[in-house]
PDB file of C-alpha atoms in Angstrom:
ATOM      1  CA  MET V   1      87.182  88.892 -95.192  1.00  0.00           C
ATOM      2  CA  ARG V   2      85.403  87.152 -97.924  1.00  0.00           C
ATOM      3  CA  TRP V   3      81.606  88.188 -97.869  1.00  0.00           C
ATOM      4  CA  LEU V   4      80.072  85.822-100.164  1.00  0.00           C
ATOM      5  CA  PRO V   5      81.348  82.635 -98.403  1.00  0.00           C
ATOM      6  CA  ALA V   6      80.463  84.320 -95.034  1.00  0.00           C
ATOM      7  CA  VAL V   7      76.810  84.917 -96.012  1.00  0.00           C
ATOM      8  CA  VAL V   8      76.342  81.525 -97.690  1.00  0.00           C
ATOM      9  CA  GLY V   9      78.033  79.826 -94.610  1.00  0.00           C
ATOM     10  CA  ALA V  10      75.459  81.636 -92.263  1.00  0.00           C
ATOM     11  CA  ILE V  11      72.351  80.862 -94.357  1.00  0.00           C
ATOM     12  CA  ALA V  12      73.444  77.365 -94.481  1.00  0.00           C
ATOM     13  CA  THR V  13      74.126  76.902 -91.151  1.00  0.00           C
ATOM     14  CA  ALA V  14      70.685  78.653 -90.344  1.00  0.00           C
ATOM     15  CA  ALA V  15      68.977  76.241 -92.543  1.00  0.00           C
ATOM     16  CA  VAL V  16      70.477  73.236 -91.609  1.00  0.00           C
ATOM     17  CA  ILE V  17      70.042  73.773 -87.801  1.00  0.00           C
ATOM     18  CA  GLY V  18      67.126  76.074 -87.861  1.00  0.00           C
ATOM     19  CA  VAL V  19      64.834  73.838 -90.175  1.00  0.00           C
ATOM     20  CA  PRO V  20      65.044  70.401 -88.675  1.00  0.00           C
ATOM     21  CA  THR V  21      65.036  71.400 -85.153  1.00  0.00           C
ATOM     22  CA  ASP V  22      61.860  73.595 -86.139  1.00  0.00           C
ATOM     23  CA  ILE V  23      63.406  76.947 -84.537  1.00  0.00           C
ATOM     24  CA  ILE V  24      62.770  78.367 -88.083  1.00  0.00           C
ATOM     25  CA  ALA V  25      59.245  77.313 -88.604  1.00  0.00           C
ATOM     26  CA  ASN V  26      58.476  75.122 -91.581  1.00  0.00           C
ATOM     27  CA  PRO V  27      55.717  72.750 -92.883  1.00  0.00           C
ATOM     28  CA  TRP V  28      58.280  69.588 -92.851  1.00  0.00           C
ATOM     29  CA  PHE V  29      59.524  69.326 -89.127  1.00  0.00           C
ATOM     30  CA  SER V  30      57.440  69.967 -85.983  1.00  0.00           C
ATOM     31  CA  ARG V  31      58.489  69.872 -82.186  1.00  0.00           C
ATOM     32  CA  GLU V  32      56.961  68.130 -79.596  1.00  0.00           C
ATOM     33  CA  ILE V  33      58.468  70.770 -76.906  1.00  0.00           C
ATOM     34  CA  PRO V  34      58.172  74.427 -77.608  1.00  0.00           C
ATOM     35  CA  VAL V  35      61.223  76.396 -78.721  1.00  0.00           C
ATOM     36  CA  ARG V  36      62.783  77.536 -75.556  1.00  0.00           C
ATOM     37  CA  TRP V  37      63.859  81.010 -75.169  1.00  0.00           C
ATOM     38  CA  TRP V  38      67.880  80.568 -75.365  1.00  0.00           C
ATOM     39  CA  GLU V  39      67.579  78.625 -78.346  1.00  0.00           C
ATOM     40  CA  TYR V  40      67.119  81.543 -80.614  1.00  0.00           C
ATOM     41  CA  PRO V  41      70.579  83.321 -79.366  1.00  0.00           C
ATOM     42  CA  VAL V  42      72.359  80.093 -79.550  1.00  0.00           C
ATOM     43  CA  LEU V  43      71.084  79.742 -83.228  1.00  0.00           C
ATOM     44  CA  ALA V  44      72.132  83.336 -84.106  1.00  0.00           C
ATOM     45  CA  ALA V  45      75.352  83.072 -82.552  1.00  0.00           C
ATOM     46  CA  THR V  46      75.996  79.705 -84.155  1.00  0.00           C
ATOM     47  CA  CYS V  47      75.368  81.247 -87.376  1.00  0.00           C
ATOM     48  CA  ALA V  48      77.404  84.209 -87.052  1.00  0.00           C
ATOM     49  CA  LEU V  49      80.438  82.355 -85.815  1.00  0.00           C
ATOM     50  CA  THR V  50      80.099  79.836 -88.809  1.00  0.00           C
ATOM     51  CA  ALA V  51      80.196  82.926 -90.842  1.00  0.00           C
ATOM     52  CA  MET V  52      83.009  84.374 -89.345  1.00  0.00           C
ATOM     53  CA  TRP V  53      84.662  80.975 -89.912  1.00  0.00           C
ATOM     54  CA  PHE V  54      84.025  80.770 -93.651  1.00  0.00           C
ATOM     55  CA  GLY V  55      84.536  84.430 -94.309  1.00  0.00           C
ATOM     56  CA  ILE V  56      88.269  84.328 -92.860  1.00  0.00           C
ATOM     57  CA  ARG V  57      90.711  83.722 -95.566  1.00  0.00           C
ATOM     58  CA  VAL V  58      93.559  81.534 -94.681  1.00  0.00           C
ATOM     59  CA  LEU V  59      97.146  81.445 -95.880  1.00  0.00           C
ATOM     60  CA  PRO V  60      97.660  78.968 -98.801  1.00  0.00           C
ATOM     61  CA  ASP V  61     100.464  77.056 -97.320  1.00  0.00           C
ATOM     62  CA  SER V  62      98.302  76.737 -93.918  1.00  0.00           C
ATOM     63  CA  ARG V  63      95.283  75.929 -95.721  1.00  0.00           C
ATOM     64  CA  THR V  64      95.906  72.179 -95.778  1.00  0.00           C
ATOM     65  CA  ASP V  65      97.290  69.548 -93.341  1.00  0.00           C
ATOM     66  CA  PRO V  66     100.529  67.690 -94.700  1.00  0.00           C
ATOM     67  CA  ARG V  67      98.854  64.499 -93.343  1.00  0.00           C
ATOM     68  CA  GLY V  68      95.436  64.509 -95.066  1.00  0.00           C
ATOM     69  CA  GLY V  69      94.679  67.381 -97.000  1.00  0.00           C
ATOM     70  CA  VAL V  70      91.993  68.715 -94.703  1.00  0.00           C
ATOM     71  CA  ASP V  71      91.825  72.439 -93.529  1.00  0.00           C
ATOM     72  CA  ARG V  72      93.273  72.648 -90.043  1.00  0.00           C
ATOM     73  CA  GLY V  73      90.800  73.910 -87.518  1.00  0.00           C
ATOM     74  CA  SER V  74      87.808  72.556 -89.511  1.00  0.00           C
ATOM     75  CA  ALA V  75      86.935  69.837 -86.887  1.00  0.00           C
ATOM     76  CA  GLY V  76      86.242  72.354 -84.324  1.00  0.00           C
ATOM     77  CA  ALA V  77      83.885  74.330 -86.534  1.00  0.00           C
ATOM     78  CA  PHE V  78      82.051  71.609 -87.919  1.00  0.00           C
ATOM     79  CA  GLY V  79      81.775  69.529 -84.395  1.00  0.00           C
ATOM     80  CA  GLY V  80      80.524  72.824 -82.700  1.00  0.00           C
ATOM     81  CA  ALA V  81      77.989  73.281 -85.284  1.00  0.00           C
ATOM     82  CA  ALA V  82      76.831  69.716 -85.151  1.00  0.00           C
ATOM     83  CA  LEU V  83      76.863  69.946 -81.235  1.00  0.00           C
ATOM     84  CA  ALA V  84      74.397  72.937 -81.645  1.00  0.00           C
ATOM     85  CA  MET V  85      72.077  70.963 -83.468  1.00  0.00           C
ATOM     86  CA  PHE V  86      71.823  68.424 -80.407  1.00  0.00           C
ATOM     87  CA  ALA V  87      71.684  71.562 -78.200  1.00  0.00           C
ATOM     88  CA  VAL V  88      68.868  73.248 -79.687  1.00  0.00           C
ATOM     89  CA  GLY V  89      66.664  70.125 -80.871  1.00  0.00           C
ATOM     90  CA  CYS V  90      63.886  68.976 -79.229  1.00  0.00           C
ATOM     91  CA  PRO V  91      64.758  66.763 -76.450  1.00  0.00           C
ATOM     92  CA  VAL V  92      61.968  64.106 -77.292  1.00  0.00           C
ATOM     93  CA  CYS V  93      62.410  64.417 -81.015  1.00  0.00           C
ATOM     94  CA  ASN V  94      65.701  63.023 -80.732  1.00  0.00           C
ATOM     95  CA  LYS V  95      65.660  59.431 -81.913  1.00  0.00           C
ATOM     96  CA  LEU V  96      68.879  58.876 -80.594  1.00  0.00           C
ATOM     97  CA  VAL V  97      68.310  60.206 -77.218  1.00  0.00           C
ATOM     98  CA  LEU V  98      64.869  58.531 -76.941  1.00  0.00           C
ATOM     99  CA  PHE V  99      66.471  55.140 -78.068  1.00  0.00           C
ATOM    100  CA  ALA V 100      69.486  55.445 -75.668  1.00  0.00           C
ATOM    101  CA  ILE V 101      67.734  56.838 -72.456  1.00  0.00           C
ATOM    102  CA  GLY V 102      63.893  56.826 -73.393  1.00  0.00           C
ATOM    103  CA  THR V 103      61.272  59.675 -73.072  1.00  0.00           C
ATOM    104  CA  SER V 104      61.404  60.447 -69.261  1.00  0.00           C
ATOM    105  CA  GLY V 105      65.566  60.560 -69.539  1.00  0.00           C
ATOM    106  CA  ALA V 106      65.124  62.718 -72.471  1.00  0.00           C
ATOM    107  CA  LEU V 107      63.125  65.156 -70.255  1.00  0.00           C
ATOM    108  CA  GLY V 108      64.948  64.564 -66.958  1.00  0.00           C
ATOM    109  CA  VAL V 109      68.268  64.198 -68.218  1.00  0.00           C
ATOM    110  CA  TRP V 110      69.063  65.521 -71.751  1.00  0.00           C
ATOM    111  CA  ALA V 111      66.737  68.309 -71.468  1.00  0.00           C
ATOM    112  CA  PRO V 112      68.660  70.018 -68.622  1.00  0.00           C
ATOM    113  CA  MET V 113      72.115  69.092 -70.281  1.00  0.00           C
ATOM    114  CA  GLN V 114      71.282  71.071 -73.475  1.00  0.00           C
ATOM    115  CA  PRO V 115      71.970  74.626 -72.327  1.00  0.00           C
ATOM    116  CA  PHE V 116      75.384  73.051 -71.308  1.00  0.00           C
ATOM    117  CA  LEU V 117      76.002  71.522 -74.836  1.00  0.00           C
ATOM    118  CA  ALA V 118      75.096  74.981 -76.064  1.00  0.00           C
ATOM    119  CA  VAL V 119      77.886  76.510 -74.429  1.00  0.00           C
ATOM    120  CA  VAL V 120      80.391  73.994 -75.326  1.00  0.00           C
ATOM    121  CA  SER V 121      79.356  74.244 -79.250  1.00  0.00           C
ATOM    122  CA  LEU V 122      79.960  77.904 -79.212  1.00  0.00           C
ATOM    123  CA  ALA V 123      83.162  77.612 -77.551  1.00  0.00           C
ATOM    124  CA  LEU V 124      84.389  75.138 -79.937  1.00  0.00           C
ATOM    125  CA  LEU V 125      83.239  77.599 -82.867  1.00  0.00           C
ATOM    126  CA  LEU V 126      84.681  80.414 -81.132  1.00  0.00           C
ATOM    127  CA  CYS V 127      88.186  78.502 -80.857  1.00  0.00           C
ATOM    128  CA  ALA V 128      87.972  77.601 -84.653  1.00  0.00           C
ATOM    129  CA  VAL V 129      87.566  81.112 -85.416  1.00  0.00           C
ATOM    130  CA  VAL V 130      90.402  82.132 -83.414  1.00  0.00           C
ATOM    131  CA  PHE V 131      92.542  79.539 -84.890  1.00  0.00           C
ATOM    132  CA  ARG V 132      91.664  80.303 -88.416  1.00  0.00           C
ATOM    133  CA  TRP V 133      92.156  84.118 -87.412  1.00  0.00           C
ATOM    134  CA  ARG V 134      95.387  83.383 -86.417  1.00  0.00           C
ATOM    135  CA  ARG V 135      96.383  81.803 -89.602  1.00  0.00           C
ATOM    136  CA  ARG V 136      94.584  84.528 -92.093  1.00  0.00           C
ATOM    137  CA  ASP V 137      95.772  85.786 -94.919  1.00  0.00           C
ATOM    138  CA  CYS V 138      96.188  89.737 -94.221  1.00  0.00           C
ATOM    139  CA  GLY V 139      98.300  90.632 -96.881  1.00  0.00           C
ATOM    140  CA  PRO V 140     101.092  93.238 -96.793  1.00  0.00           C
ATOM    141  CA  ALA V 141      99.993  94.190 -93.220  1.00  0.00           C
ATOM    142  CA  CYS V 142     101.488  90.806 -91.999  1.00  0.00           C
ATOM    143  CA  ALA V 143     104.969  91.108 -93.767  1.00  0.00           C
ATOM    144  CA  ALA V 144     106.064  93.373 -90.889  1.00  0.00           C
TER     145      ALA V 144
END
């Protein structure tokens, strides 16, 4: 396991998701709806899973996709983290949601869906970690 990328990935995830959603208190952003109890563990689990994803060393020959040179499995990791940001964000602070369904829709439709989005985002991240783990570089132990 590579510890430096794991720690940097966890800190970056916490900053990119926690600061704009104001789960991590800061002077730059605010929320209209207080942080709900389940958003803290979702942020912590998202940080832990992204740390694991960044910390797993992949085999050199499976690192790139022959079609585009992109790390296979990265779509699940980045998609899960992006979905987590929508899941833990303030329902009425999200301009896209407000534009699409209005304030009453944000509170009546979007807010109840957010816990389910959190579960889906964590499932995507977990699948990305498992996919990366199966393609890891485990050295001589894998040679047998």
